[in-house]
Structures are given as structure tokens and as C-alpha cells.
XYZ file of C-alpha atoms in Angstrom:
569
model
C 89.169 83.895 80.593
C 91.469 86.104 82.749
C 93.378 88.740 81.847
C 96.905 86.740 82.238
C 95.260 83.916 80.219
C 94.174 86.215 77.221
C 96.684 85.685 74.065
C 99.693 88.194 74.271
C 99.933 90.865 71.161
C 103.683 90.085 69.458
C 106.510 92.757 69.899
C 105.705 94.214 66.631
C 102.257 94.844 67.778
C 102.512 96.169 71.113
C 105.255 99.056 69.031
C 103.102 99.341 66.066
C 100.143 100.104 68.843
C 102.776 102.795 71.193
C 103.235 104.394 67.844
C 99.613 105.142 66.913
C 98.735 105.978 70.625
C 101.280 108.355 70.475
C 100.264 109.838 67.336
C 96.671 109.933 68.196
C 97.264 111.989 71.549
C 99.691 114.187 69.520
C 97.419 115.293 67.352
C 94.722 115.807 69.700
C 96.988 118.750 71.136
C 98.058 119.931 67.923
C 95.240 122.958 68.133
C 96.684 123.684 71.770
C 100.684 123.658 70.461
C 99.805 126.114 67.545
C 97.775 128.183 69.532
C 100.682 128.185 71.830
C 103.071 128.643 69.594
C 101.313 131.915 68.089
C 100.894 133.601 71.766
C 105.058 133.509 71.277
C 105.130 134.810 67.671
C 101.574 135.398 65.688
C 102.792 133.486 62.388
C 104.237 130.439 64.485
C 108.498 131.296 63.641
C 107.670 134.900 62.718
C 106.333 138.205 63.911
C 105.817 139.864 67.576
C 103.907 138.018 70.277
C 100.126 138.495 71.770
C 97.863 139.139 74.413
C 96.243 136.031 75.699
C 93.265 137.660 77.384
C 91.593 135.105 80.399
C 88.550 134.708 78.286
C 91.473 132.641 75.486
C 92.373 130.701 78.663
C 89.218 129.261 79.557
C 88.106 128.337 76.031
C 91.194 126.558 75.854
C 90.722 124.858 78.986
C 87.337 123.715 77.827
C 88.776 122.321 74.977
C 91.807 120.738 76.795
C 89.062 119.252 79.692
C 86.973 117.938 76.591
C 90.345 116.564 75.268
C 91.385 114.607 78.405
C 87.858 112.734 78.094
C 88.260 111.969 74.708
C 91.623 110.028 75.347
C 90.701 107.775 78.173
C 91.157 107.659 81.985
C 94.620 107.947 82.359
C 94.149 111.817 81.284
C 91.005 112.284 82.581
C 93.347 111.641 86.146
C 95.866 113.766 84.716
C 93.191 116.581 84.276
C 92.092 115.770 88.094
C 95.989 116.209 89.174
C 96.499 119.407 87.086
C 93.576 121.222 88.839
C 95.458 120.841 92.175
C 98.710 122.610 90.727
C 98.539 125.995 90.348
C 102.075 126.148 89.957
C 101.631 124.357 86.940
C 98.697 125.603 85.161
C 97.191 129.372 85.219
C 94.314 129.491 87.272
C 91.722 129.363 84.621
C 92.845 126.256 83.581
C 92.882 124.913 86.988
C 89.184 125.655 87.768
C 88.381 124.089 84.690
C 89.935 121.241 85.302
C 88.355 120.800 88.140
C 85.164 120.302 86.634
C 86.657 116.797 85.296
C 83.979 114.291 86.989
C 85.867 110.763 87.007
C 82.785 108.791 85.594
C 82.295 106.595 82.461
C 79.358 103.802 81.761
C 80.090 100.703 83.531
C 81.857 97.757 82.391
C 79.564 95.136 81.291
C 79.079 91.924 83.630
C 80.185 89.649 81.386
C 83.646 91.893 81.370
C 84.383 92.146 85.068
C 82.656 88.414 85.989
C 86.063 87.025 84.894
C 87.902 89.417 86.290
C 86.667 89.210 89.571
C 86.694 85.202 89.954
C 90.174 85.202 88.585
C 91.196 87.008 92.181
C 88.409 85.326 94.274
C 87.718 82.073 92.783
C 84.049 81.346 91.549
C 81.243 84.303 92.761
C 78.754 81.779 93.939
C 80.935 80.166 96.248
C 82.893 82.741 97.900
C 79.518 84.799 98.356
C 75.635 84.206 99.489
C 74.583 86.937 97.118
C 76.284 88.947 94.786
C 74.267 91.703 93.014
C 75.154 92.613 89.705
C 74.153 96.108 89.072
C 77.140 98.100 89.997
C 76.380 100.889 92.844
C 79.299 103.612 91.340
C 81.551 103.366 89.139
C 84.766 105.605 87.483
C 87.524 105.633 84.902
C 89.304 102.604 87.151
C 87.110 100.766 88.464
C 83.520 99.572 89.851
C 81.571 98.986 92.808
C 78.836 96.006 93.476
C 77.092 95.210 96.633
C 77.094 91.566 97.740
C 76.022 89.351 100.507
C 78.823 87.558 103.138
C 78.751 85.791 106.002
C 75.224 87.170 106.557
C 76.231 90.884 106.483
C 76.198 93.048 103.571
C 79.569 94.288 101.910
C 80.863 96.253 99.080
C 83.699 94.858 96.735
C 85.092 97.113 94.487
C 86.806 95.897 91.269
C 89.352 96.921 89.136
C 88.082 97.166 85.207
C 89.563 94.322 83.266
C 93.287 95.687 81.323
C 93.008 98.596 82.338
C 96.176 98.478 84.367
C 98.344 97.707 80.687
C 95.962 100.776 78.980
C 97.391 103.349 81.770
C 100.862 101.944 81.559
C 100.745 102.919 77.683
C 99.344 106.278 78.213
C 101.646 106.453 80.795
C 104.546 106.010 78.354
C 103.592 108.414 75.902
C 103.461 110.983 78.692
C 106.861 110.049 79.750
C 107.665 110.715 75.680
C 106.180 114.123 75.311
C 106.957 115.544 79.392
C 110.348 116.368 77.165
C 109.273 118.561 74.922
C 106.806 120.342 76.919
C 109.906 121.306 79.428
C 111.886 122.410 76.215
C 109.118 124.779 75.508
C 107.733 124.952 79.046
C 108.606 128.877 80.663
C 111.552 128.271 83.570
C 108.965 128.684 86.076
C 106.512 126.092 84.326
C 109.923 123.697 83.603
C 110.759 123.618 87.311
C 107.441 122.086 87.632
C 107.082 120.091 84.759
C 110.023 118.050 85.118
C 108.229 116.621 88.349
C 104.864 116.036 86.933
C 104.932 113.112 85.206
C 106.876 111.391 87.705
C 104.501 112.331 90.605
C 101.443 111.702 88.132
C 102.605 108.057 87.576
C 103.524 107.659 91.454
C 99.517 108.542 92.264
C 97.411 106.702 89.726
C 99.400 103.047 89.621
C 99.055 103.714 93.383
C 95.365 104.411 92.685
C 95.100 100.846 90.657
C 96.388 99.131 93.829
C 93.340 98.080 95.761
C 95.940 96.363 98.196
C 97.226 100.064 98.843
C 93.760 101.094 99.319
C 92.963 98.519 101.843
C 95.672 99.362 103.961
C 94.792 103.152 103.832
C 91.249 101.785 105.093
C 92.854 100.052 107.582
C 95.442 102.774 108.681
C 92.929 105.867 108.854
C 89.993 104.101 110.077
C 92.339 102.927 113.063
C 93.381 106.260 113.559
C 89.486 107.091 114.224
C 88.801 103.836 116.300
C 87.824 105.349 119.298
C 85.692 108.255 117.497
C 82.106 107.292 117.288
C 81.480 110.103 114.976
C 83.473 108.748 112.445
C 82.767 105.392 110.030
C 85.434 103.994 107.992
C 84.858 100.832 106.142
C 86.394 97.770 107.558
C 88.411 95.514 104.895
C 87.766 92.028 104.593
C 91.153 90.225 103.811
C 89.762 87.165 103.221
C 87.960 88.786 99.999
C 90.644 91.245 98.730
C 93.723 91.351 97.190
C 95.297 94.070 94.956
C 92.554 93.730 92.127
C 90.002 93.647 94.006
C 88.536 95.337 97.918
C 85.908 93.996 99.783
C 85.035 95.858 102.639
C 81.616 96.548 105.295
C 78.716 98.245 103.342
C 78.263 101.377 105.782
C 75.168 103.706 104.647
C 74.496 106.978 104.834
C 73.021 110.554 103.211
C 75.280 111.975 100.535
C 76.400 114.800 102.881
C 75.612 117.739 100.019
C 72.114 116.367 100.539
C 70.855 119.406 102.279
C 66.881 118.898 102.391
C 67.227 115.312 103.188
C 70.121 116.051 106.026
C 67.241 118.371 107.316
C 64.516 115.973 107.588
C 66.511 113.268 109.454
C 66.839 116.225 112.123
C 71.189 116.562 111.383
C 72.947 119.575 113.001
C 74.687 121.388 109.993
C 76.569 123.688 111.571
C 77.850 121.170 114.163
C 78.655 118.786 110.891
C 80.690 121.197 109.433
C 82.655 121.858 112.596
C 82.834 118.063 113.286
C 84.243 117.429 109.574
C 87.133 120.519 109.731
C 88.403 118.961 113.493
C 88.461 115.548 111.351
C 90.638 116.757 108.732
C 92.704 119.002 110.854
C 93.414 115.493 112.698
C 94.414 113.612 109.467
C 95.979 116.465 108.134
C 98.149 117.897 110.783
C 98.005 115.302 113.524
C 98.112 112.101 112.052
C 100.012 112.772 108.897
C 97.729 110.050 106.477
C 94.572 111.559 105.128
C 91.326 111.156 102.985
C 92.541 112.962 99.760
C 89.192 113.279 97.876
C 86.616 114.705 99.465
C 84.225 115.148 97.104
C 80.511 114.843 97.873
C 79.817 111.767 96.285
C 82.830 110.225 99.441
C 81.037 111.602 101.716
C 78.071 110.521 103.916
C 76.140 111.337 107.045
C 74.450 108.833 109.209
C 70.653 109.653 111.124
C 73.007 110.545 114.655
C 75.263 112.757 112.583
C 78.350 110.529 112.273
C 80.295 110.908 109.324
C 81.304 108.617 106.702
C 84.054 108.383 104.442
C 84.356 106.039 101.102
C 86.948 105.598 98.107
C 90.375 105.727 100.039
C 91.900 105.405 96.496
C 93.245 108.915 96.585
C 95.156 109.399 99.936
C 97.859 111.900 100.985
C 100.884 111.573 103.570
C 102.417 114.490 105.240
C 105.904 113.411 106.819
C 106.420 114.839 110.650
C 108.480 117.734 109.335
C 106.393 118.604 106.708
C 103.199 119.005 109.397
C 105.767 121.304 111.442
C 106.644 123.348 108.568
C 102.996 123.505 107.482
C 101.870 124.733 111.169
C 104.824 127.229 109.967
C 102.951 128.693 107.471
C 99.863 129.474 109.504
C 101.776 130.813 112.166
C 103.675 132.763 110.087
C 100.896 134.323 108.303
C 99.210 134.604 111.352
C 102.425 136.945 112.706
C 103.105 138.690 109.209
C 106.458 137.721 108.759
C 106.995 137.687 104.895
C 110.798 135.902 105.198
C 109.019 133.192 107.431
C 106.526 132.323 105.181
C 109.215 132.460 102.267
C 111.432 129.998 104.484
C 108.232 127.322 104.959
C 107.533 127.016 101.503
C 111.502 126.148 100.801
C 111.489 123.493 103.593
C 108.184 121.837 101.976
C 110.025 121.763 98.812
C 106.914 124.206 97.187
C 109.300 127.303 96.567
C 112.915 126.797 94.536
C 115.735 127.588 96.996
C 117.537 129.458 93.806
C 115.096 131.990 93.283
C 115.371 135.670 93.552
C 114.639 136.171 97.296
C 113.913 140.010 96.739
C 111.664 139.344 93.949
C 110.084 136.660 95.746
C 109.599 138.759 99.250
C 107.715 141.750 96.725
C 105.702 138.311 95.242
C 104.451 137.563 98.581
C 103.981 141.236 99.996
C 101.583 141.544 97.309
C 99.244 138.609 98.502
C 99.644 138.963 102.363
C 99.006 143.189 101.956
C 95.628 142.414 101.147
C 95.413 140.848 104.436
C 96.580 143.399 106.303
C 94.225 145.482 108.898
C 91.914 142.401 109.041
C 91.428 139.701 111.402
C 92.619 136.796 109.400
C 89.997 134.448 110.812
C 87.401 136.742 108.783
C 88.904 135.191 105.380
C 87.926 132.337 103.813
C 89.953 129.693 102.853
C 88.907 130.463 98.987
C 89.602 133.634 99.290
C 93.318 132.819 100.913
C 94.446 129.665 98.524
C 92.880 131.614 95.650
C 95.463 134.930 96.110
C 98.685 132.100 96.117
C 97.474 130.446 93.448
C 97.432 133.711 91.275
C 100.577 134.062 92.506
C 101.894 130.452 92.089
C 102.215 130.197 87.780
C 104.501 133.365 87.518
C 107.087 132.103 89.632
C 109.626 129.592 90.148
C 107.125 127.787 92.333
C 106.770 124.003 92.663
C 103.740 122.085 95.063
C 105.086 118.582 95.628
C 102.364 116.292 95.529
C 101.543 115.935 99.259
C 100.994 119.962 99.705
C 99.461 119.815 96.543
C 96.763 117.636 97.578
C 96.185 119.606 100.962
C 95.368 122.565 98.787
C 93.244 120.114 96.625
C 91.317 118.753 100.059
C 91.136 122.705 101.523
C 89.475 123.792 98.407
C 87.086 120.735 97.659
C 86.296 120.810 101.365
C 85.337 124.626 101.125
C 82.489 123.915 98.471
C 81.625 120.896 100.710
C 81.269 123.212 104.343
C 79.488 126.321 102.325
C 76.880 123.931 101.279
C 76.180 122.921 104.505
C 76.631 126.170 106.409
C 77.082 129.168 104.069
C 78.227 131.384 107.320
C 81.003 128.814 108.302
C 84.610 130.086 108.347
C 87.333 127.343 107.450
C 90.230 129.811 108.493
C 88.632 129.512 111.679
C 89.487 126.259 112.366
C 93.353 127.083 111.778
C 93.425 129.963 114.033
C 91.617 127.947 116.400
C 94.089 125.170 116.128
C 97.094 127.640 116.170
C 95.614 129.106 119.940
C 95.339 125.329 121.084
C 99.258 125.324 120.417
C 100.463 127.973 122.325
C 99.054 126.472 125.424
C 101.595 124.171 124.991
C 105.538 125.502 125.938
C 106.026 125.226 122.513
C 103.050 126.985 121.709
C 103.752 130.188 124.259
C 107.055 130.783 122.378
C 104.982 131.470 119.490
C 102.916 133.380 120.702
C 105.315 135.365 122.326
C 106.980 135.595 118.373
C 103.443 136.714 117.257
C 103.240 139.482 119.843
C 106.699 140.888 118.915
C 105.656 140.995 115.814
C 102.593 142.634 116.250
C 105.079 145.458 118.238
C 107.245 145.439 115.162
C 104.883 146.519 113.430
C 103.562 149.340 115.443
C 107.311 150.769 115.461
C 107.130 150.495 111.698
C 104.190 152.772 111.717
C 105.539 155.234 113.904
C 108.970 155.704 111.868
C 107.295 154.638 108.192
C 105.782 157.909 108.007
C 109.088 159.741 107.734
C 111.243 157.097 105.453
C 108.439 157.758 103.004
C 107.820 161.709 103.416
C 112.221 161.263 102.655
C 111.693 158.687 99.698
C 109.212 161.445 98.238
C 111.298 164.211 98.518
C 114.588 162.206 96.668
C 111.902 161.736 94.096
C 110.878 165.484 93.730
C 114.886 166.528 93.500
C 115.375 164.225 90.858
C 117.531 161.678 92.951
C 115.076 158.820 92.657
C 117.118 156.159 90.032
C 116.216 153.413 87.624
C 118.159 150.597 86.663
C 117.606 148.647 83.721
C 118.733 145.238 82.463
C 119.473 144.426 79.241
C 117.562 141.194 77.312
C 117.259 140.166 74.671
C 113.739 141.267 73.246
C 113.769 138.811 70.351
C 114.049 135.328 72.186
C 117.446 134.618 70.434
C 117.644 131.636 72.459
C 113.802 130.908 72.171
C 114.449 130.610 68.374
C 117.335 128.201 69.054
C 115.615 125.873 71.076
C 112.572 125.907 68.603
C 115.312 125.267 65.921
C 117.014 122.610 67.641
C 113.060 120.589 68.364
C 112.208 121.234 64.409
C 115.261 119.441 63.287
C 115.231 116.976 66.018
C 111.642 116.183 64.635
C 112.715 116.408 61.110
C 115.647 113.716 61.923
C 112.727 111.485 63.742
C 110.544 111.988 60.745
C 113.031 110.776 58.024
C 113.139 106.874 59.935
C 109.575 107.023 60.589
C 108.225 107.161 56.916
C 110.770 104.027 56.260
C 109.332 101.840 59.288
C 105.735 102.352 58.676
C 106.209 102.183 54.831
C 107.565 98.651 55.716
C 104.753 98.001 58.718
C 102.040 99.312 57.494
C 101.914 100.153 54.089
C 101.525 103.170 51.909
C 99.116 105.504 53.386
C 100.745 105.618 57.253
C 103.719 106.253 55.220
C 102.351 109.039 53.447
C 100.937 110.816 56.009
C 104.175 110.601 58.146
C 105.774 112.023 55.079
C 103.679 115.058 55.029
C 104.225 116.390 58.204
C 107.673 115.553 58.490
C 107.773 117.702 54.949
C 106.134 120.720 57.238
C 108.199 120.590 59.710
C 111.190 120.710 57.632
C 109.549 123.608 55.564
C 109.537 125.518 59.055
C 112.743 125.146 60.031
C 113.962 126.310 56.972
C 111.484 128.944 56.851
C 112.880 130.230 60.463
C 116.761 130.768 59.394
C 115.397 133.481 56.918
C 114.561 135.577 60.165
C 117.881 137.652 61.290
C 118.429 138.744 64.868
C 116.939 142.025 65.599
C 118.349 144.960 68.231
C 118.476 144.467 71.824
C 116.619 146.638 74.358
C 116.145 147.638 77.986
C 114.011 146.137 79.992
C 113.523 148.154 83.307
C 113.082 146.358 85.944
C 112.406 148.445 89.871
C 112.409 146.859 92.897
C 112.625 147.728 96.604
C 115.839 146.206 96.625
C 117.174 148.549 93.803
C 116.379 151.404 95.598
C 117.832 150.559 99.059
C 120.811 149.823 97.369
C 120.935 153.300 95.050
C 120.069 154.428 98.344
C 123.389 153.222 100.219
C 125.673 154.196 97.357
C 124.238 157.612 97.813
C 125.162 157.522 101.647
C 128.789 155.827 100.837
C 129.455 159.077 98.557
């Protein structure tokens, strides 16, 4: 029976199921919100805040990671998106995540045989040979080998309902994005509001095979006339947007050191071969691979390099690419404002924020560069300083640039596997070089080398602007500004007030419809926590406002500007 012949759950149902979904994944985070909510006062409405040390982060990234299994594959994909967003996330969160492997036990024949002859029509007449032992598998779907017109293929199928079990996850996302803005940080909110939008974008793009096939089509036409690269070719006759059928093209897992080895492969030249590739998709081409984990990646006896699973792909628009060549010419020249200026046009860096703040944000990162050849870094090293940078500000990756950094980083592991001496950063600088033999490229250059000059001048006269800022500092003419705040959250309280009895006015309903639905004991239970929550709020109005304080705050921008008030006198 296929999936649109299956009886339909009434209206009542499908609710009655939205409701206990939601519920379930509520309380699931309930540990994380209270743990939360005691980092911002230690008894939950009451008292001062406290130190969450990194060690607190990871354990409750663990037990968010372990979460996200629990509750299906829609999250375990939302785990897989949140490690690519360091703007969203702290960064031990993010490496955590990371760890998510998008695997569960296969779907049983009987399961997907339906599934797949309600797309195709019956197995044993649309192929010679089908094999039933699936080859890989993951949260979405599964892949079988089969025979076809005397050449062997792969057809990858989509799990039976699994497209109406996202779209309900999906929902309760969309239900609880809301409150986690409300009680988000403004830099976290600027990113949050996005998320769930982007998330829902990616994976219902993920669960369209058709969408796949045509990103298997589009990048493997891009590498046509590159006999070191194999993409799979689709077979239309055999797909549609449940199901992809494409060549069967073999190959070493490429992490497979020992047996890379034997078959006589050139790492180093790999490695090289696989950066140029990306570079190409990445830069040139604008439509790339987007998960290059080991197990999508193959090599072939002659060293020619294989790609699977097109299910995660990126696009770069053509002034995105320039404004991302920006950025590594930028860094490359150590101009701080043009690095500030890329990150607005790619939409990763709020156009309202604090310039000044922001310019000391990024000094910080690209000091540590200074008085070393940049092609000496690593890309880990480089995406690693941003992204501990990237959570305390208003800082947003869109989901394009976030999968870049995703691809950089996965690739990294990938290449120092292969050749532990290889330099990723390499490849850039190389690539930027190749530019400015172009016209376009010499003006650069020419950028870089004034630049460069700039910054000998600054050394020259640097020397004295400091010996002078030392010496207002020894007469006592050094100032501080400070800024009042308000030191109690005032308006933290309020907006903590304002979700209790929001929840509390939710709550009151609630009891009535399930009492009525489902009987006495969902009732109940409803009852009690809507009973909490309303002892809470009350609870919180017993706490009066306490005294305001200073917060100083000293920046380079405060003291040019004490500076020229001093000069104006």
C-alpha cells in the first residue's frame, strides 16, 4: 500500500498528535531551559547570575547532541546545521554537534518495497536485479544497488512518511523559534529569527531527490571535461522526487589511508587535486558539494576522485563569490574596515552594529596574524579565531557562507588525514596570486602593496603616538567614560514576566481541551505545570528593583575622542 493510499488520521488526531509532539520535545529541553535560566539568576526569578565555565558547555552539549537523537531526524539535521553556525551556538556546542553522525538502522524491505514501486511501478519489471540489502543508509533515506540495462546502478530511496514526520517537527520548531528569540541574547536573536526559516529551506530541499538529481546533473556537468573527477550520472527514466537512480561509480573511501597506499595513490597530489576542485565549485562555479564528509568521498586506482550524496549542496550567487574573494584579499592586505565591509555585503555581519566595537572585535583576531606569512596558518586555526569571535556579537552566517565554513572545516580533517603537512590557506593565497595576473587582479595587488607601505609608516610614527598616550596617562589626563545600565535586567524580568503569564493564559484552555480529549490524567498533568508556572510569576513580583550602576566601558574610540576635546580646549 502506498503512502497516499494509507487511511488519513481525522483532524482531531493529527492536533491531538501536534500537541503531544510538542509536549514531548518540550520537555526534553526542560533540563537545558532551567539550567539556562539559573546561569541568568541562580534560583530561576531570584538571586545574582553565574559563571558558566566551558567544561558546563560541553556537558550540556553532550546532553543536547544525545537529545537531538532521541527525537528523530529532523533534529538530528538540526544538530548537523547548528554545528556550522558559530554565530549561533558557542563554540563548544558547535564541535559537539558536529559529532552528530546522520545514521539510524535501515528501514525494513517490506517498508520501502511499497514505497519504491509506488514511484517506479513493480521492481521486477523496471529492473534485471534489484538487491535488497541496502549499501548506506541515514535519518532520510536509503541506498540499494540494482541491476539496469546491463550496467549496475544505485537508487536511493526516500524512507516511507517520513516527509509528513519532518513537516511536524518542523512545526513545533516554528512554535518554540518564538520563545527562544524572547529569551535569546540580541546577538543570538539576530540569528535566531533566521534559523528556522533557513533550517526548513535545507532539509525539505534535502527530501527532494528531484533537487538532488539536478545538482548531479548541474555539478557533474560543470566537471565534464575533468577526467579526475566522477560524478554520478542520473537516470531519468528511474527517478523522480522520491526516489534517484543514478551510475554505481566505485571507489576507496578516501580516509582509507593504508588501502589508498597499496593501490599506489599520490596523497599529496590528492589533496592538492581535491582543494583546486572545491576552489572551482566554490569560487568559480558558484554550486558546490556541501558535505564532504569521508563516507562522500572516494578515490579510484588512477587517483580520480569521486563524489556521492549531492543531498546537501550550497550556491554562492556571483556577488557573493566577489565579496568572498574580498575577504581573502582583504585579510591578505590587513585592512580591518575591508574585511568589516565583506562580511556586511554577504549579509554575515548586521549593518547596525557598533562599527568601533566591531573594528576592536576584529583587531583582536587578525593581530594574531600579524608578523606571519598568512599562508603558514591553517584553515583551523583561521575559521577557529572567527568563530570565537562570532557568538558575542551581532553576527549572522546566512546559510550559503555558513556551509562554506562547514565544507572548509570538514575538508580540513579530510586533507590532514591524507597529508598531515598540507596547508589549505595555501590554496587561497595561491588562488589570490592567479588573480592579480589578471587587470583586475594587478589593482589588487597594487592595494596590497600600499598597504603593506601603510603599514611601515605606521611603524615609523606609532612609536611616538604611544610614548605621548603614556605620558597623558602618567599626568593623570588619561579619562574613562562609563555608561550607565541597568545591573538588574529590569527589562529581562519583564520579558520573563510577560512569557510566564503568556504561558499561564495558554495553560488555563489547555487543561479544558485535553480534559475533554483525553481524559483525566493529560488533564492533570497540564494542570500541574500550568499551577508552577503561575506560582513563579507570582513568586517574581515579590522581587523589587534594585540600584543602578556603572558599567565602564573603554574603547579606542573613547579615547580619540577625549583626545580631540582636549585639543578643541
Amino acid at each position: 500500500m502506498s503512502e497516499s493510499q494509507r487511511p488519513r488520521p481525522s483532524g482531531l488526531g493529527i492536533r491531538l498528535r501536534a500537541i503531544w509532539r510538542a509536549l514531548v520535545v518540550a520537555w526534553q529541553f526542560v533540563p537545558l531551559a532551567v539550567a539556562w535560566l539559573r546561569d541568568r539568576r541562580r534560583f530561576l526569578v531570584v538571586g545574582r547570575s553565574r559563571t558558566v565555565t566551558s567544561a558546563d558547555r560541553r556537558r550540556r552539549a553532550e546532553f543536547l547532541k544525545d537529545t537531538f537523537v532521541e527525537l528523530g531526524p529532523a533534529f538530528i539535521k538540526l544538530g548537523q546545521m547548528l554545528s556550522t553556525r558559530p554565530d549561533a551556538l558557542p563554540i563548544e556546542y558547535t564541535e559537539i554537534l558536529s559529532e552528530l553522525q546522520d545514521k539510524v538502522p535501515p528501514e525494513d524491505w517490506s517498508e520501502i518495497r511499497p514505497a519504491l514501486e509506488a514511484e517506479l511501478g513493480p521492481i521486477d519489471e523496471r529492473f534485471d536485479e534489484f538487491h535488497r540489502d541496502p549499501i548506506s543508509g541515514a535519518s532520510l533515506g536509503q541506498v540499494y544497488t540494482a541491476e539496469l540495462d546491463g550496467q549496475r546502478v544505485a537508487v536511493k530511496v526516500l524512507r516511507p512518511n517520513i516527509r509528513s514526520r519532518v513537516e511536524s517537527d518542523l512545526r513545533v520548531l516554528e512554535t518554540l523559534t518564538p520563545i527562544l528569540v524572547r529569551g535569546a541574547e540580541p546577538a543570538q536573536a539576530f540569528t535566531l529569527e533566521n534559523l528556522t526559516e533557513e533550517f526548513a529551506a535545507t532539509i525539505r530541499r534535502e527530501m527532494d531527490y528531484a533537487h538532488e538529481a539536478r545538482m548531479l546533473t548541474e555539478i557533474g556537468g560543470n566537471f565534464a571535461d575533468d577526467d579526475r573527477i566522477a560524478v554520478p550520472e542520473v537516470v531519468g527514466s528511474h527517478s523522480t522526487d522520491r526516489v534517484v537512480t543514478m551510475s554505481y561509480v566505485d571507489g576507496v573511501k578516501i580516509d582509507d589511508v593504508e588501502r589508498l597506499d597499496e593501490i599506489g595513490v599520490d596523497r599529496s597530489a590528492l589533496v592538492q587535486r581535491l582543494e583546486e576542485v572545491y576552489m572551482q565549485m566554490v569560487v568559480e562555479d558558484g554550486v558546490f558539494h556541501a558535505d564532504p564528509h569521508p563516507g562522500n568521498l572516494a578515490v579510484q586506482p588512477d587517483g580520480t576522485i569521486v563524489f556521492y550524496d549531492f543531498g546537501m549542496t550550497g550556491y554562492l550567487g556571483p556577488r557573493t563569490r566577489e565579496q568572498l574573494m574580498e575577504f581573502y584579499v582583504a585579510l591578505a592586505a590587513d585592512d580591518v574596515d575591508r574585511v568589516m565591509d565583506a562580511f556586511v555585503a554577504m549579509g554575515a555581519l548586521d549593518p547596525a552594529a557598533d562599527r568601533e566595537v566591531m573594528r576592536e572585535a576584529f583587531e583582536i583576531v587578525i593581530d594574531q596574524f600579524r608578523g606571519e606569512d598568512i599562508s603558514d596558518l591553517r584553515i583551523e586555526q583561521l575559521v577557529g579565531e572567527f568563530e570565537s569571535q562570532l557568538y558575542a556579537f551581532p553576527m549572522r552566517l546566512p546559510q550559503d557562507l555558513a556551509l562554506v565554513v562547514r565544507v572548509s572545516t570538514v575538508l580540513e580533517g579530510v586533507c590532514r588525514t591524507l597529508d598531515p603537512e598540507f596547508d589549505f590557506i595555501e590554496v587561497i593565497t595561491e588562488y589570490v596570486t592567479d588573480q592579480q595576473r589578471s587587470e583586475a587582479g594587478k589593482a589588487i595587488g597594487a592595494e596590497i602593496r600600499d598597504a603593506v607601505a601603510s603599514s611601515g609608516r605606521s611603524l615609523v610614527t606609532g612609536g611616538p603616538r604611544a610614548e605621548d598616550a603614556l605620558d597623558r596617562a602618567d599626568r593623570g589626563d588619561l579619562h574613562l567614560r562609563t555608561v550607565l545600565a541597568d545591573s538588574d535586567g529590569l527589562l529581562g524580568l519583564m520579558a520573563r514576566r510577560l512569557l510566564l503569564g503568556l504561558a499561564v493564559a495558554v495553560g488555563v484552555p489547555l487543561v479544558a481541551f485535553l480534559y475533554l480529549a483525553g481524559g483525566l490524567q493529560p488533564a492533570a498533568v497540564a494542570a500541574g505545570v500550568t499551577t508552577v508556572v503561575a506560582g513563579v510569576l507570582v513568586w517574581s513580583f515579590r522581587r523589587q528593583r534594585g540600584p543602578q550602576f556603572g558599567t565602564p566601558q573603554f574603547t579606542r574610540h573613547e579615547l580619540r575622542q577625549r583626545r580631540d576635546d582636549s585639543s578643541d580646549q
